[in-house]
Coordinates of C-alpha atoms and ligand atoms in Angstrom, one line a residue:
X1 CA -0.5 -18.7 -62.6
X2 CA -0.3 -16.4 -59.6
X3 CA 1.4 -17.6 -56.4
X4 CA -1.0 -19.3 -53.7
X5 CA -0.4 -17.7 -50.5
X6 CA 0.9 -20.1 -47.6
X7 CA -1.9 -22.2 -46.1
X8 CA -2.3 -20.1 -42.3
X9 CA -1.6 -22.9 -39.5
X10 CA -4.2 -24.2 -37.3
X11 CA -3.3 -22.5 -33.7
X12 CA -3.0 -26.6 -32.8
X13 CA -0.5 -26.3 -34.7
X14 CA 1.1 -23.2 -33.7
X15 CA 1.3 -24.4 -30.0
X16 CA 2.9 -27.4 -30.8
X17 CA 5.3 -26.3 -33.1
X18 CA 6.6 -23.2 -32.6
X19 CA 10.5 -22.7 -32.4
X20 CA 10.3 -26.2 -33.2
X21 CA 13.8 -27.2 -35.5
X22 CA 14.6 -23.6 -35.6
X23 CA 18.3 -23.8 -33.9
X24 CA 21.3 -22.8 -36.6
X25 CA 24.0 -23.8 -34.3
X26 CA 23.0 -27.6 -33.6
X27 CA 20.0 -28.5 -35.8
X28 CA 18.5 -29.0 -31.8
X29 CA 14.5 -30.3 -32.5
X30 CA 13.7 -28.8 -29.0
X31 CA 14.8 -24.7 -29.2
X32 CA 18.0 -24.4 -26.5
X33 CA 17.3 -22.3 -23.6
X34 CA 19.6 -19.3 -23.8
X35 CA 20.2 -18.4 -20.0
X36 CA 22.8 -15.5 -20.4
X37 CA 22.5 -12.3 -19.2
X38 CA 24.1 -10.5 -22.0
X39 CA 24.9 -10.2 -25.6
X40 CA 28.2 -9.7 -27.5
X41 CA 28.0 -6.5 -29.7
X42 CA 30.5 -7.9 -32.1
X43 CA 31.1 -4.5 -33.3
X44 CA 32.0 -1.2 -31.8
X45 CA 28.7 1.1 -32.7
X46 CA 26.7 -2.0 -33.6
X47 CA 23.1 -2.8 -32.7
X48 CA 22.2 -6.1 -32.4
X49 CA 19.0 -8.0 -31.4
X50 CA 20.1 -9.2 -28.3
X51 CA 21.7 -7.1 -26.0
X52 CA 21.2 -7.5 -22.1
X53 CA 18.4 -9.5 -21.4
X54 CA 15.6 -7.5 -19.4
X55 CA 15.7 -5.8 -23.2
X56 CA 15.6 -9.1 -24.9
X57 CA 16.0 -12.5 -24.7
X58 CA 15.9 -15.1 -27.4
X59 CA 14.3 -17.8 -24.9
X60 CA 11.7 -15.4 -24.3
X61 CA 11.2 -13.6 -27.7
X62 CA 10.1 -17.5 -28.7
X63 CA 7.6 -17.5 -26.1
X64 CA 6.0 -14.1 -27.0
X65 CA 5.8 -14.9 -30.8
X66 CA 3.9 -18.2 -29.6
X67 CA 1.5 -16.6 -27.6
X68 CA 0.9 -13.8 -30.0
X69 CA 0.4 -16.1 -32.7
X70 CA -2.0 -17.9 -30.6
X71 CA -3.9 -14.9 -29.7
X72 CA -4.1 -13.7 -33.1
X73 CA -2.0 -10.6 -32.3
X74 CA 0.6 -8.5 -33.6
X75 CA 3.1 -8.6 -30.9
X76 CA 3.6 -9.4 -27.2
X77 CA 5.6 -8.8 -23.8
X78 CA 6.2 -11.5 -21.8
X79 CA 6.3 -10.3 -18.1
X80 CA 7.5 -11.7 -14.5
X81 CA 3.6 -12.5 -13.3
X82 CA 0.3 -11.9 -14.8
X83 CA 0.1 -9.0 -11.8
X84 CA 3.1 -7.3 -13.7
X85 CA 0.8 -8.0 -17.0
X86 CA -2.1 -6.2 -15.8
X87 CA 0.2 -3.4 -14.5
X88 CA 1.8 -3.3 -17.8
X89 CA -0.8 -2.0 -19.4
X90 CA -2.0 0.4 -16.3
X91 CA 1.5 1.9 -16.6
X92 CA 0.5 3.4 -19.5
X93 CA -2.4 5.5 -17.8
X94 CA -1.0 9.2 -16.5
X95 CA -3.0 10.9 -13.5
X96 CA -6.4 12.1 -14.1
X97 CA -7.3 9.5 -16.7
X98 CA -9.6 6.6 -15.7
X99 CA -9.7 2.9 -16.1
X100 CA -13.0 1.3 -16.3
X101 CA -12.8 -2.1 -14.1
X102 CA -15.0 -5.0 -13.3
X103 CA -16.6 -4.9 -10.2
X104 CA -16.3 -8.8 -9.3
X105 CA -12.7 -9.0 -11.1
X106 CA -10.1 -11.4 -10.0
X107 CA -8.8 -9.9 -6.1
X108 CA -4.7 -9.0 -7.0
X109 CA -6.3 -6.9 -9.9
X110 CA -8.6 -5.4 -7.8
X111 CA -5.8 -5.1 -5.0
X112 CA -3.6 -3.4 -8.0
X113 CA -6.4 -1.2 -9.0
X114 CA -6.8 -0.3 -5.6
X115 CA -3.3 0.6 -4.5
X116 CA -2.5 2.4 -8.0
X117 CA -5.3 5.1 -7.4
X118 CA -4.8 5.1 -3.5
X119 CA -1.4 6.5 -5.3
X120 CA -2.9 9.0 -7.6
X121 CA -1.7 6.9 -10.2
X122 CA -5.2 7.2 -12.1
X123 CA -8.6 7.3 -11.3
X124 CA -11.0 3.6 -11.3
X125 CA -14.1 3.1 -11.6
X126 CA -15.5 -0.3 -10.7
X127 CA -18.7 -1.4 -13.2
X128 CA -21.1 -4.3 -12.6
X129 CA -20.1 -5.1 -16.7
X130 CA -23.2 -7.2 -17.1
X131 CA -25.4 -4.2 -16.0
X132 CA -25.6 -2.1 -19.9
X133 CA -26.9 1.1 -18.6
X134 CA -24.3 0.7 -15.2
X135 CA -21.5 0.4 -18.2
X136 CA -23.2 3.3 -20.7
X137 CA -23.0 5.3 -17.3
X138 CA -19.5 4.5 -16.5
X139 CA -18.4 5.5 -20.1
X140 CA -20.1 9.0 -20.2
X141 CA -17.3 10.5 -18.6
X142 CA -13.8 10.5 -20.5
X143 CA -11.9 6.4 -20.0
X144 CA -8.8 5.6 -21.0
X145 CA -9.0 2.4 -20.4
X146 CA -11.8 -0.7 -19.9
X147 CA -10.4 -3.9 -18.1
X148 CA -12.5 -6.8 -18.9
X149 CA -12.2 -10.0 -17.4
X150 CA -14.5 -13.4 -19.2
X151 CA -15.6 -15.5 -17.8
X152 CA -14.4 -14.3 -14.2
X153 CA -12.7 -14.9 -11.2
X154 CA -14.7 -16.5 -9.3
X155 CA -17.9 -16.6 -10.2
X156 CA -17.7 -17.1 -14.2
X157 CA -19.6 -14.5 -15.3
X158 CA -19.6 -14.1 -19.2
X159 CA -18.7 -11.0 -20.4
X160 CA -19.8 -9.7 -23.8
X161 CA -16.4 -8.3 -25.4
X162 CA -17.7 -7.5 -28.8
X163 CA -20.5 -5.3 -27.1
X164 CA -18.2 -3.7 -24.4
X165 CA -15.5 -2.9 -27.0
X166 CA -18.1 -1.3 -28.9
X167 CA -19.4 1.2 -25.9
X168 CA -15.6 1.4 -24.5
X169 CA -14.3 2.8 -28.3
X170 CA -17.2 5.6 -28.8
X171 CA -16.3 6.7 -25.3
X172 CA -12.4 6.6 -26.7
X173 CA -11.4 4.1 -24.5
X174 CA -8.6 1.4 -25.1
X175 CA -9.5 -1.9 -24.0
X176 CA -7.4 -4.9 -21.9
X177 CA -9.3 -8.5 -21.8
X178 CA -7.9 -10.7 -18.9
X179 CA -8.1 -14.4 -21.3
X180 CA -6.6 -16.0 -18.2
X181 CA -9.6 -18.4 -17.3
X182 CA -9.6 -19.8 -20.8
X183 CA -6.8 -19.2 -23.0
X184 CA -6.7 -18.5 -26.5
X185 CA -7.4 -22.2 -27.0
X186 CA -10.9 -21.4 -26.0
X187 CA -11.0 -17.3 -26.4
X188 CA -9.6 -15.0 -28.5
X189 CA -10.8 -11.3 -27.8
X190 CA -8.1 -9.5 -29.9
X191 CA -10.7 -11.0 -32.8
X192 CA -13.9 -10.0 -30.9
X193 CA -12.8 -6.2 -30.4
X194 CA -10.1 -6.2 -27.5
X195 CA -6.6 -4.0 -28.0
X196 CA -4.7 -6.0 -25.5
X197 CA -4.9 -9.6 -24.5
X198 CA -3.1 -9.9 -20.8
X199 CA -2.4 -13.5 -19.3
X200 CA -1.5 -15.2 -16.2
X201 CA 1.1 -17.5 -18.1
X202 CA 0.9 -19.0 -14.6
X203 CA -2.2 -20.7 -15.2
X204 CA -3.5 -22.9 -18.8
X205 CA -0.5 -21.6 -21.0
X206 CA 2.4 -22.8 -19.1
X207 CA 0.1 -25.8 -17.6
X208 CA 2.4 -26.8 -15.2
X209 CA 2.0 -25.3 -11.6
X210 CA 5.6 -24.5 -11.6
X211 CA 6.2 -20.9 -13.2
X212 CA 4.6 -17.3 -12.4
X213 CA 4.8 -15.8 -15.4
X214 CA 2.4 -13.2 -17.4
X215 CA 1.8 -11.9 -21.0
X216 CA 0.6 -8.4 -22.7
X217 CA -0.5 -9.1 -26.3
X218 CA -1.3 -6.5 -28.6
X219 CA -3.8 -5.8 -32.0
X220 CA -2.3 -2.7 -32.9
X221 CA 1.7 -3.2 -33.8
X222 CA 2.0 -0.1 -32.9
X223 CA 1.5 -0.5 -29.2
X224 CA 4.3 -3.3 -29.4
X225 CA 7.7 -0.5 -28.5
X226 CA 5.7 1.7 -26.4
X227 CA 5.0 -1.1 -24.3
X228 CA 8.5 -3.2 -24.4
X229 CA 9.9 0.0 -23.6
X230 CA 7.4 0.4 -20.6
X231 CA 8.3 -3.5 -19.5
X232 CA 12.2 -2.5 -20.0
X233 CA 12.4 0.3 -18.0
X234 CA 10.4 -1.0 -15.0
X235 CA 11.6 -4.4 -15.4
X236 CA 9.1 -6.4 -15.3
X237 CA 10.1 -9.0 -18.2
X238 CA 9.6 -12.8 -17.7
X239 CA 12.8 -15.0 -17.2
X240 CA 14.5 -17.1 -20.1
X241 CA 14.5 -20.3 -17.9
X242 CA 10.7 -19.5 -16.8
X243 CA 9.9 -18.3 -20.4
X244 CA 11.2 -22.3 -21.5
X245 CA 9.4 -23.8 -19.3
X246 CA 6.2 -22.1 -20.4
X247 CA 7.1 -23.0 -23.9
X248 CA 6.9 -26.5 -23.2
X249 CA 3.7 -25.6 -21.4
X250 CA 2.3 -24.4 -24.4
X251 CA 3.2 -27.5 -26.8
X252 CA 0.6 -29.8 -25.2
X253 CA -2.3 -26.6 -24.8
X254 CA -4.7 -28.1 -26.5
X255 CA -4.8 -31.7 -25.2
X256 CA -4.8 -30.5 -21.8
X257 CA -7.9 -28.3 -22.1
X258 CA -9.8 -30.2 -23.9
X259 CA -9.5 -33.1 -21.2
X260 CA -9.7 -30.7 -18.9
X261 CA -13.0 -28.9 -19.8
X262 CA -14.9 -32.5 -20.2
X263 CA -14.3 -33.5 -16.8
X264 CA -15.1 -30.2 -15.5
X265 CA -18.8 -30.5 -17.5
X266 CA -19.3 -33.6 -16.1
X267 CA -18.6 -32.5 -12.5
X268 CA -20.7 -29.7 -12.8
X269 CA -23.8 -31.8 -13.9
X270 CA -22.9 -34.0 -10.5
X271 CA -22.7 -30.9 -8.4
X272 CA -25.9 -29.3 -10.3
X273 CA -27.9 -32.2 -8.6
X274 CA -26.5 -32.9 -5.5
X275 CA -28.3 -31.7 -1.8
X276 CA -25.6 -30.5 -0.3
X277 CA -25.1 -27.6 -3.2
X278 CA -26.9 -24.6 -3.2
X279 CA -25.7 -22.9 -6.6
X280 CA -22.9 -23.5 -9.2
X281 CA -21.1 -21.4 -11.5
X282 CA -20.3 -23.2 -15.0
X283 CA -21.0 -21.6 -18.4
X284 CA -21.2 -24.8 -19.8
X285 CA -24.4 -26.0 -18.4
X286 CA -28.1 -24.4 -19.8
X287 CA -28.7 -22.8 -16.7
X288 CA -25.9 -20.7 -16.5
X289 CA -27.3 -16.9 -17.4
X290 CA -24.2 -16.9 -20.3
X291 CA -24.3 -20.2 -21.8
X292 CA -25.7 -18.5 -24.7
X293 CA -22.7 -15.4 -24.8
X294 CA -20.0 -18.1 -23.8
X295 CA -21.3 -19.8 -26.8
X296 CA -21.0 -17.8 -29.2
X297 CA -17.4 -16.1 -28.4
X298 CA -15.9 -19.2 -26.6
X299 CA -14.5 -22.3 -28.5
X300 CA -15.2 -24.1 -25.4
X301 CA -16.8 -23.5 -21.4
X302 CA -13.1 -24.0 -19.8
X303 CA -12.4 -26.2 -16.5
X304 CA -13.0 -23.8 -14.4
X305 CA -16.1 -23.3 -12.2
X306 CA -17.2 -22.5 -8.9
X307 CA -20.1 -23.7 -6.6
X308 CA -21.5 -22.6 -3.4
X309 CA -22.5 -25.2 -0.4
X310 CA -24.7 -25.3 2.2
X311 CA -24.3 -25.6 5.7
X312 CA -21.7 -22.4 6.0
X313 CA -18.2 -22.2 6.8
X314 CA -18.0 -25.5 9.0
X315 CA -19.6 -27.3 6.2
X316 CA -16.8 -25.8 3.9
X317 CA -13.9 -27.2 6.5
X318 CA -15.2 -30.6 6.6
X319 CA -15.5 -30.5 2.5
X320 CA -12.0 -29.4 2.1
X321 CA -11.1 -31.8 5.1
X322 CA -11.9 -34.6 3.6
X323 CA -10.7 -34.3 -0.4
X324 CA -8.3 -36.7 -1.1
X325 CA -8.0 -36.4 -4.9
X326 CA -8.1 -32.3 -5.2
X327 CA -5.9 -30.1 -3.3
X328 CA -6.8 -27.1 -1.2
X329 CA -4.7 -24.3 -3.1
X330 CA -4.9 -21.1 -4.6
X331 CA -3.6 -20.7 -8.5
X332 CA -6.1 -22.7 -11.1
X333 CA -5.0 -24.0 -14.9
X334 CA -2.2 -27.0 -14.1
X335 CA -2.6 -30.1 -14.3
X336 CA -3.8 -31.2 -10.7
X337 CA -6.8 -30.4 -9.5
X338 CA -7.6 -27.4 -7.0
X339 CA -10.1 -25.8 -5.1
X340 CA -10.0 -22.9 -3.5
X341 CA -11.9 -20.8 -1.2
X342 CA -12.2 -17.0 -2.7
X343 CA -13.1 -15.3 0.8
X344 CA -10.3 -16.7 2.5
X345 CA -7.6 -17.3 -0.3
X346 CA -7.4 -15.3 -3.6
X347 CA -9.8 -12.7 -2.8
X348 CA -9.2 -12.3 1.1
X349 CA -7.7 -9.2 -0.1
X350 CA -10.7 -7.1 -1.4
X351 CA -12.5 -6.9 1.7
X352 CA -15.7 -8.1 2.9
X353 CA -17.7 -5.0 1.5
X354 CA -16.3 -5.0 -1.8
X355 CA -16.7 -8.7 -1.6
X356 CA -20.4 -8.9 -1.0
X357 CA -20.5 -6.3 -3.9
X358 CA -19.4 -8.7 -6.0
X359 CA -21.4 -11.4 -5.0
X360 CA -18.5 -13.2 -3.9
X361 CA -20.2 -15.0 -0.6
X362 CA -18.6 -17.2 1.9
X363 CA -20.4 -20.3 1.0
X364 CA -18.4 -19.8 -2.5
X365 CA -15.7 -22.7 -3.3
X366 CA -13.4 -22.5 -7.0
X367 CA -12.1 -25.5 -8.7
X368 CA -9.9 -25.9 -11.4
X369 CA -9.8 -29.1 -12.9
X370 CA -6.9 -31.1 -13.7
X371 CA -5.5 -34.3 -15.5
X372 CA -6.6 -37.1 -13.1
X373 CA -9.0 -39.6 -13.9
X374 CA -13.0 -38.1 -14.5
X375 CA -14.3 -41.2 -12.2
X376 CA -11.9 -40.2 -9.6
X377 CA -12.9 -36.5 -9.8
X378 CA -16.7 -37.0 -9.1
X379 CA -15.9 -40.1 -5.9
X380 CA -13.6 -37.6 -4.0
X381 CA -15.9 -34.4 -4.9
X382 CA -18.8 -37.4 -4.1
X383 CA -17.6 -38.1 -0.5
X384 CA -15.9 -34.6 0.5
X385 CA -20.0 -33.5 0.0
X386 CA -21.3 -36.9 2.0
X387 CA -19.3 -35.3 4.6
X388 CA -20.7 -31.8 5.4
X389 CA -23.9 -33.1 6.0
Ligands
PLP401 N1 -5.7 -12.7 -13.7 C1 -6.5 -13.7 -13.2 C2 -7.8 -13.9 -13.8 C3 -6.0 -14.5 -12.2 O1 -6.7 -15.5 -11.7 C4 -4.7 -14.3 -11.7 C5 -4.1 -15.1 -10.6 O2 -4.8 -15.9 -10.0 C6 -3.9 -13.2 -12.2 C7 -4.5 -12.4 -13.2 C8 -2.6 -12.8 -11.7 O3 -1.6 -13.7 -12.1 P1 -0.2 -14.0 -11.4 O4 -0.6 -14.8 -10.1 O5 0.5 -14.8 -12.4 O6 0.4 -12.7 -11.0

């Protein structure tokens, strides 16, 4: 009788078990956290796995197998920040090729973008990716690359990946989704057409509000030594103690988002019909123009979302003035809850102009929704609204 193959794990499995029981020295449940800088070569001429480690790093060569496993990809790089992630895969652009970017995109990649090309590091352009004929247009002339970024920063627009891949690889373009809003829990995009995943470990993965970290992952296995060489010689790989801690992260995905994305559904109905909100941003609910996209290339809508008030910027002080449960902070994906004000904080950066491009108004407030109890969620988001009245 022929062999069955091995049954593939469920990725619920993969992020609570990997390196799990795998240390030879001690039999260690928990893989040891291999802090040293270096590598003994044993031999004179030999070449072994670990060496120094910005090459390599056993702590972080765990993480990487875990997140590639959970994105469904063949390899991946485990950087210093999800900005060195991002400008991973832009430091494989040369001058005079042209990256394809979303026009409402989170503001350090936009920043990044910005800066690169103000250096004639390669050319941008910046594409309203819901609008078909403003991407068909923006693909007529030769890409390298098209950045994608679903369901965005900070509006949560939906993004169709499958479609965009398809218009980005006719035009020869490579392609770079931004899964930092939902995680592979909830997204995979290597599966819907993508060549690299890139992550903001800082957010769902690690989980934890207490690393900056970042990830490349890649279909193609042949894009892994072009870009670990890329991440070696500019330096930009993750630390072992940082890559441990996102490990752990990692281990308890799953529970944590699912929690996570019921509470945020059930404060976006509360904010859908209160009088002090003019418009809010969750895929989840029917209203949203992608709750049909998200749908159908998202396991889940994510605990992210965004909502604009009324009653302008003093309105928006006395909201944040009075939260007692949330926490005015930039950063989104731990387990406490956040909100954040995108003209001021994370996107202060692109400008107004670019800004009101974008659609990215001042009236705009992001939350990310944590751990805490639902009840306690809606009664602080409840009287911080009662308030700007
Ligand atoms: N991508 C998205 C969608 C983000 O929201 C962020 C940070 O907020 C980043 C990338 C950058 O990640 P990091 O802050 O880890 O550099």
């Amino acid at each position: 009788m022929p062999k069955s193959l091995p049954r593939p794990k469920a990725p619920q499995t993969v992020a609570v078990s990997s390196g799990i029981a795998s240390d030879a020295a001690f039999g260690a449940i928990t893989p040891p956290i291999v802090l040293s800088s270096n590598f003994a070569f044993g031999e004179f001429g030999a070449s072994p796995r670990y060496e120094y480690s910005r090459t390599a790093n056993p702590t972080r060569s765990m993480l990487a197998d875990a997140i590639a496993g959970l994105e469904g990809g063949a390899g991946a790089i485990v950087t210093s920040s999800g900005m060195a992630a991002t400008d991973l895969v832009l430091g494989q652009l040369r001058p005079g090729e042209r990256v394809v970017a979303p026009h409402d995109c989170y503001g350090g990649t936009y920043r990044l973008l910005e800066a690169r090309r103000a250096k004639g590091h390669f050319d941008v352009t910046f594409v309203d990716q819901g609008d078909p004929d403003a991407l068909k247009a923006a693909l007529e002339k030769p890409a390298a690359l098209v950045l994608i970024e679903t369901p965005s920063n900070p509006l949560m627009r939906v993004r169709d990946i499958r479609a965009i891949a398809g218009l980005a690889r006719t035009a020869g373009a490579r392609v770079a989704v931004d899964n930092t809003f939902l995680s592979p829990a909830l997204q995979q995009p290597l599966r819907l057409g993508a060549d690299f995943v890139i992550h903001s470990t800082t957010k769902y993965l690690n989980g934890h509000s207490d690393v900056v970290g970042g990830a490349v992952v890649m279909a193609d296995e042949k894009d892994i030594e072009p870009l670990g060489a890329w991440a070696n010689i500019t330096g930009v790989t993750g630390a072992p103690f940082d890559s441990y801690l996102t490990l752990r992260g990692i281990r308890t995905l799953f529970a944590r988002i699912e929690r996570q994305q019921a509470s945020a559904a059930a404060i976006a109905v509360f904010l859908e019909s209160h009088p002090a909100v003019r418009a809010v941003h969750y895929p989840g609910l029917a209203s949203h123009p992608g709750h049909a996209l998200a749908r159908s290339q998202q396991a889940g809508f994510g605990a992210m979302l965004s909502f604009e008030l009324k009653g302008g910027t003093e309105a928006i002080g006395r909201f944040a003035r009075h939260l007692q449960v949330f926490t005015l902070a930039e950063s989104l994906g731990g387990i406490e809850s956040l909100v954040a004000h995108p003209a001021t904080m994370t996107h202060a950066g692109m400008g107004v102009e670019a800004r009101r491009k974008a659609g990215i108004d001042d009236s705009l407030l992001r939350v990310s929704v944590g751990l805490e109890a639902e009840a306690d969620l809606l009664a602080d988001l409840d009287g911080a609204l009662a308030a700007t009245g």
